[in-house]
Coordinates of N, CA and C in Angstrom, one line a residue:
M1135 N -60.7 37.1 39.2 CA -61.1 35.7 39.4 C -62.4 36.8 40.5
K1136 N -63.5 36.2 40.8 CA -64.7 36.3 41.1 C -64.8 35.9 42.6
K1137 N -64.6 35.9 43.7 CA -64.5 35.6 45.3 C -65.9 35.3 45.7
T1138 N -66.3 33.7 46.0 CA -67.7 33.7 46.4 C -67.4 33.7 47.8
Y1139 N -68.8 33.8 48.8 CA -69.2 34.4 50.0 C -69.4 33.1 50.5
V1140 N -68.6 32.4 52.0 CA -68.8 31.4 52.7 C -69.3 31.9 53.9
L1141 N -70.3 31.3 54.1 CA -71.3 31.2 55.3 C -70.1 30.6 56.6
K1142 N -69.6 31.2 57.2 CA -68.9 31.1 58.5 C -69.2 30.6 59.6
N1143 N -70.7 31.1 60.1 CA -71.4 30.8 61.3 C -72.7 30.3 60.8
K1144 N -72.8 29.1 60.9 CA -74.2 28.7 60.6 C -75.1 28.8 61.6
G1145 N -74.8 28.7 62.4 CA -75.7 28.5 63.7 C -76.0 30.3 64.1
R1146 N -75.1 31.2 63.8 CA -75.4 32.4 64.3 C -76.2 32.5 63.1
F1147 N -76.5 32.6 61.8 CA -77.3 32.8 61.2 C -78.9 32.0 61.1
A1148 N -78.6 30.4 61.7 CA -79.8 29.9 61.7 C -80.5 30.5 63.3
I1149 N -79.5 31.5 63.9 CA -80.8 31.8 65.1 C -81.3 33.4 64.8
I1150 N -80.6 33.8 63.8 CA -81.0 35.2 63.5 C -82.3 35.2 62.3
M1151 N -81.9 34.1 61.6 CA -83.6 34.3 60.8 C -84.3 33.1 61.6
G1152 N -84.3 32.5 62.7 CA -85.5 32.4 63.4 C -85.9 33.3 64.4
L1153 N -84.9 34.1 64.5 CA -85.6 35.3 65.8 C -86.4 36.3 64.6
L1154 N -86.4 36.5 63.3 CA -86.8 37.4 62.1 C -88.0 37.1 62.2
T1155 N -88.2 35.7 62.3 CA -89.4 34.7 61.4 C -90.3 35.0 62.5
A1156 N -89.9 34.7 63.9 CA -90.9 34.7 65.1 C -91.6 36.1 64.8
I1157 N -90.8 37.0 64.9 CA -91.3 38.8 65.2 C -91.9 38.8 63.8
L1158 N -91.8 38.3 62.6 CA -92.8 38.5 61.8 C -94.1 37.7 62.2
L1159 N -94.5 36.3 62.7 CA -95.3 36.0 63.1 C -96.0 36.5 64.2
V1160 N -94.9 37.1 65.1 CA -95.5 38.0 66.6 C -96.6 39.3 65.8
L1161 N -96.3 39.8 64.7 CA -97.1 41.0 64.2 C -97.8 40.9 63.2
I1162 N -97.8 39.6 62.7 CA -99.1 39.2 61.9 C -100.4 38.8 63.1
F1163 N -100.0 37.8 63.4 CA -100.9 37.5 64.5 C -101.5 38.6 65.3
A1164 N -100.4 39.3 66.5 CA -101.0 40.8 66.7 C -102.0 41.7 66.4
G1165 N -101.9 41.7 65.1 CA -103.1 42.7 64.0 C -103.8 42.2 63.9
R1166 N -104.3 41.1 63.6 CA -105.6 40.0 64.2 C -106.0 39.7 65.7
A1167 N -105.6 40.2 66.2 CA -106.4 39.8 67.7 C -106.8 41.5 68.2
Y1168 N -106.2 42.9 67.3 CA -106.6 43.7 67.4 C -108.1 43.8 66.8
S1169 N -108.0 43.3 65.6 CA -109.5 43.7 64.5 C -110.8 43.0 64.9
Y1170 N -110.8 42.1 66.3 CA -111.8 41.4 66.6 C -112.9 42.2 66.9
K1171 N -114.0 42.4 66.8 CA -114.8 43.5 67.7 C -116.2 42.4 68.1
A1172 N -116.4 42.8 69.0 CA -117.3 42.1 70.2 C -118.6 41.9 69.5
P1173 N -119.6 41.4 69.1 CA -120.9 41.4 68.5 C -121.4 42.8 69.9
E1174 N -122.7 43.3 69.1 CA -123.3 44.3 69.9 C -124.9 44.1 69.8
Y1175 N -125.2 44.2 71.2 CA -126.7 43.8 71.1 C -128.0 44.6 71.1
R1176 N -128.8 44.8 71.1 CA -130.1 46.1 71.3 C -131.3 45.0 71.9
T1177 N -132.0 45.5 72.7 CA -133.3 45.1 72.9 C -134.1 46.0 72.4
V1178 N -135.3 45.3 71.4 CA -135.6 46.3 71.0 C -138.0 46.3 71.5
S1179 N -138.6 46.9 71.6 CA -139.9 46.2 72.0 C -140.6 46.6 70.6
L1180 N -141.3 45.5 70.0 CA -141.9 45.8 68.9 C -143.5 46.9 69.0
K1181 N -143.5 47.4 67.8 CA -145.0 48.2 67.6 C -145.9 47.6 66.5
Q1182 N -146.8 47.9 66.8 CA -147.7 47.3 66.1 C -147.5 47.6 64.2
G1183 N -147.3 46.1 63.8 CA -146.9 46.3 61.9 C -145.8 45.9 61.6
D1184 N -144.6 46.1 63.1 CA -143.0 45.5 62.8 C -142.8 44.2 62.1
T1185 N -142.1 44.5 61.3 CA -142.1 42.7 61.1 C -140.4 42.6 60.8
L1186 N -139.9 41.3 61.2 CA -138.8 41.1 61.3 C -137.7 41.5 59.7
W1187 N -138.0 41.3 58.6 CA -137.6 41.8 57.6 C -137.5 43.1 57.9
E1188 N -138.5 44.3 58.4 CA -138.1 45.9 58.2 C -136.9 46.1 59.4
L1189 N -137.1 45.0 60.5 CA -136.1 45.4 61.5 C -134.5 45.0 60.8
A1190 N -134.9 44.1 60.5 CA -133.4 43.2 59.5 C -132.5 44.2 58.8
L1191 N -133.9 45.4 57.8 CA -133.3 46.5 56.8 C -132.8 47.2 57.6
K1192 N -133.4 47.4 58.8 CA -133.3 48.7 59.9 C -131.5 48.5 60.7
Y1193 N -131.2 47.5 60.9 CA -130.2 47.3 61.9 C -128.9 46.6 61.2
N1194 N -129.5 46.0 60.0 CA -128.6 45.4 59.4 C -127.7 45.9 58.1
K1195 N -126.6 46.2 58.2 CA -125.8 47.3 57.5 C -124.7 46.1 56.7
E1196 N -124.8 44.9 56.8 CA -124.1 44.2 56.3 C -124.6 42.8 55.9
G1197 N -124.4 41.6 55.1 CA -124.8 40.7 54.5 C -125.8 40.5 54.5
D1198 N -126.3 39.4 54.0 CA -127.5 38.6 53.8 C -128.8 38.7 55.0
I1199 N -129.5 39.3 54.1 CA -131.3 39.8 55.2 C -131.6 38.4 56.0
R1200 N -131.6 37.5 55.0 CA -132.2 36.0 55.6 C -131.4 35.6 56.5
S1201 N -130.0 35.6 56.3 CA -129.5 34.8 57.6 C -129.2 36.2 58.9
Y1202 N -129.6 37.2 58.6 CA -129.5 38.3 60.2 C -131.1 38.0 60.3
I1203 N -132.2 37.5 59.7 CA -133.3 37.0 60.3 C -133.3 35.9 61.0
Y1204 N -132.2 35.2 60.9 CA -132.0 33.3 61.0 C -131.6 34.1 62.4
E1205 N -130.5 34.8 62.2 CA -129.7 35.1 63.7 C -130.7 35.5 64.6
V1206 N -131.3 36.6 64.6 CA -132.6 37.5 65.3 C -133.4 36.0 65.8
Q1207 N -133.9 34.9 65.2 CA -134.8 33.8 65.6 C -133.9 33.0 66.5
Q1208 N -132.7 32.7 66.2 CA -131.8 31.8 67.2 C -131.9 33.0 68.6
L1209 N -131.7 34.1 68.8 CA -131.2 34.3 69.7 C -132.2 34.6 70.7
N1210 N -133.5 34.7 69.9 CA -134.8 35.0 70.5 C -135.2 33.6 71.1
N1211 N -134.9 32.6 70.7 CA -135.5 31.1 70.7 C -137.2 31.3 69.9
M1212 N -136.9 31.8 69.0 CA -138.3 31.8 68.1 C -138.2 30.5 66.7
E1213 N -139.8 29.7 66.9 CA -139.7 28.7 66.1 C -140.2 29.3 64.8
S1214 N -140.7 30.2 64.6 CA -141.3 31.2 63.6 C -140.9 32.4 63.5
S1215 N -141.7 33.3 62.1 CA -141.1 34.8 62.1 C -142.4 35.4 62.4
D1216 N -143.1 35.0 63.4 CA -144.3 35.5 63.7 C -144.0 35.9 65.2
I1217 N -144.3 37.7 65.2 CA -143.8 38.7 66.0 C -145.5 39.5 66.6
K1218 N -145.4 39.4 67.5 CA -146.6 40.6 68.2 C -146.0 41.3 68.8
A1219 N -146.8 42.5 68.8 CA -146.7 43.9 69.4 C -146.6 43.6 70.9
G1220 N -145.9 44.9 71.1 CA -145.3 44.8 72.9 C -144.3 43.6 73.2
E1221 N -144.0 42.9 72.0 CA -142.3 41.8 72.8 C -141.1 42.7 72.2
K1222 N -140.6 42.1 73.1 CA -139.2 42.6 72.8 C -138.4 41.2 71.9
L1223 N -137.4 42.1 71.7 CA -136.7 41.2 70.8 C -134.8 41.7 71.1
I1224 N -133.9 40.6 71.2 CA -132.7 40.9 71.0 C -132.6 40.8 69.4
I1225 N -131.7 41.9 69.4 CA -131.5 42.2 67.8 C -129.8 42.8 68.0
P1226 N -129.1 42.1 66.9 CA -127.9 41.9 67.3 C -127.6 43.5 66.0
I1227 N -126.6 44.3 66.5 CA -126.1 45.2 65.5 C -125.0 45.4 64.7
K1228 N -125.0 45.4 63.5 CA -124.3 45.1 62.6 C -123.9 46.5 62.0
N1229 N -122.6 46.6 61.7 CA -122.3 47.7 61.5 C -121.3 47.7 60.1

C-alpha cells in the first residue's frame, strides 16, 4: 500500500514559498538595475566639410543612423540638418 504525503503545516509552507518568490524577484530586478548605463555625451567642434551623416557614422556604433541624427538635432535644438564650420554640437556616444 502506497503512502501519500499530507501537508501538515500549510501556513509554514505558504511563508516559505512567499520568501522564495520574494528572493527570486529581488535577484531579477537587481540585475536589471545594475545593467542601466547612463548616456554619454561629447561636444564636437565642426570643421569645414563635416556633415551630420559623417558624425553619425563615426560616433554611432549601434542602431539606425537616421534616428541618431534626429537625436543630435533634438539635443542641439536644430530645425534642419544644416551645419556650419566652427559650430559646436553635443553628440551622444553610443557603444
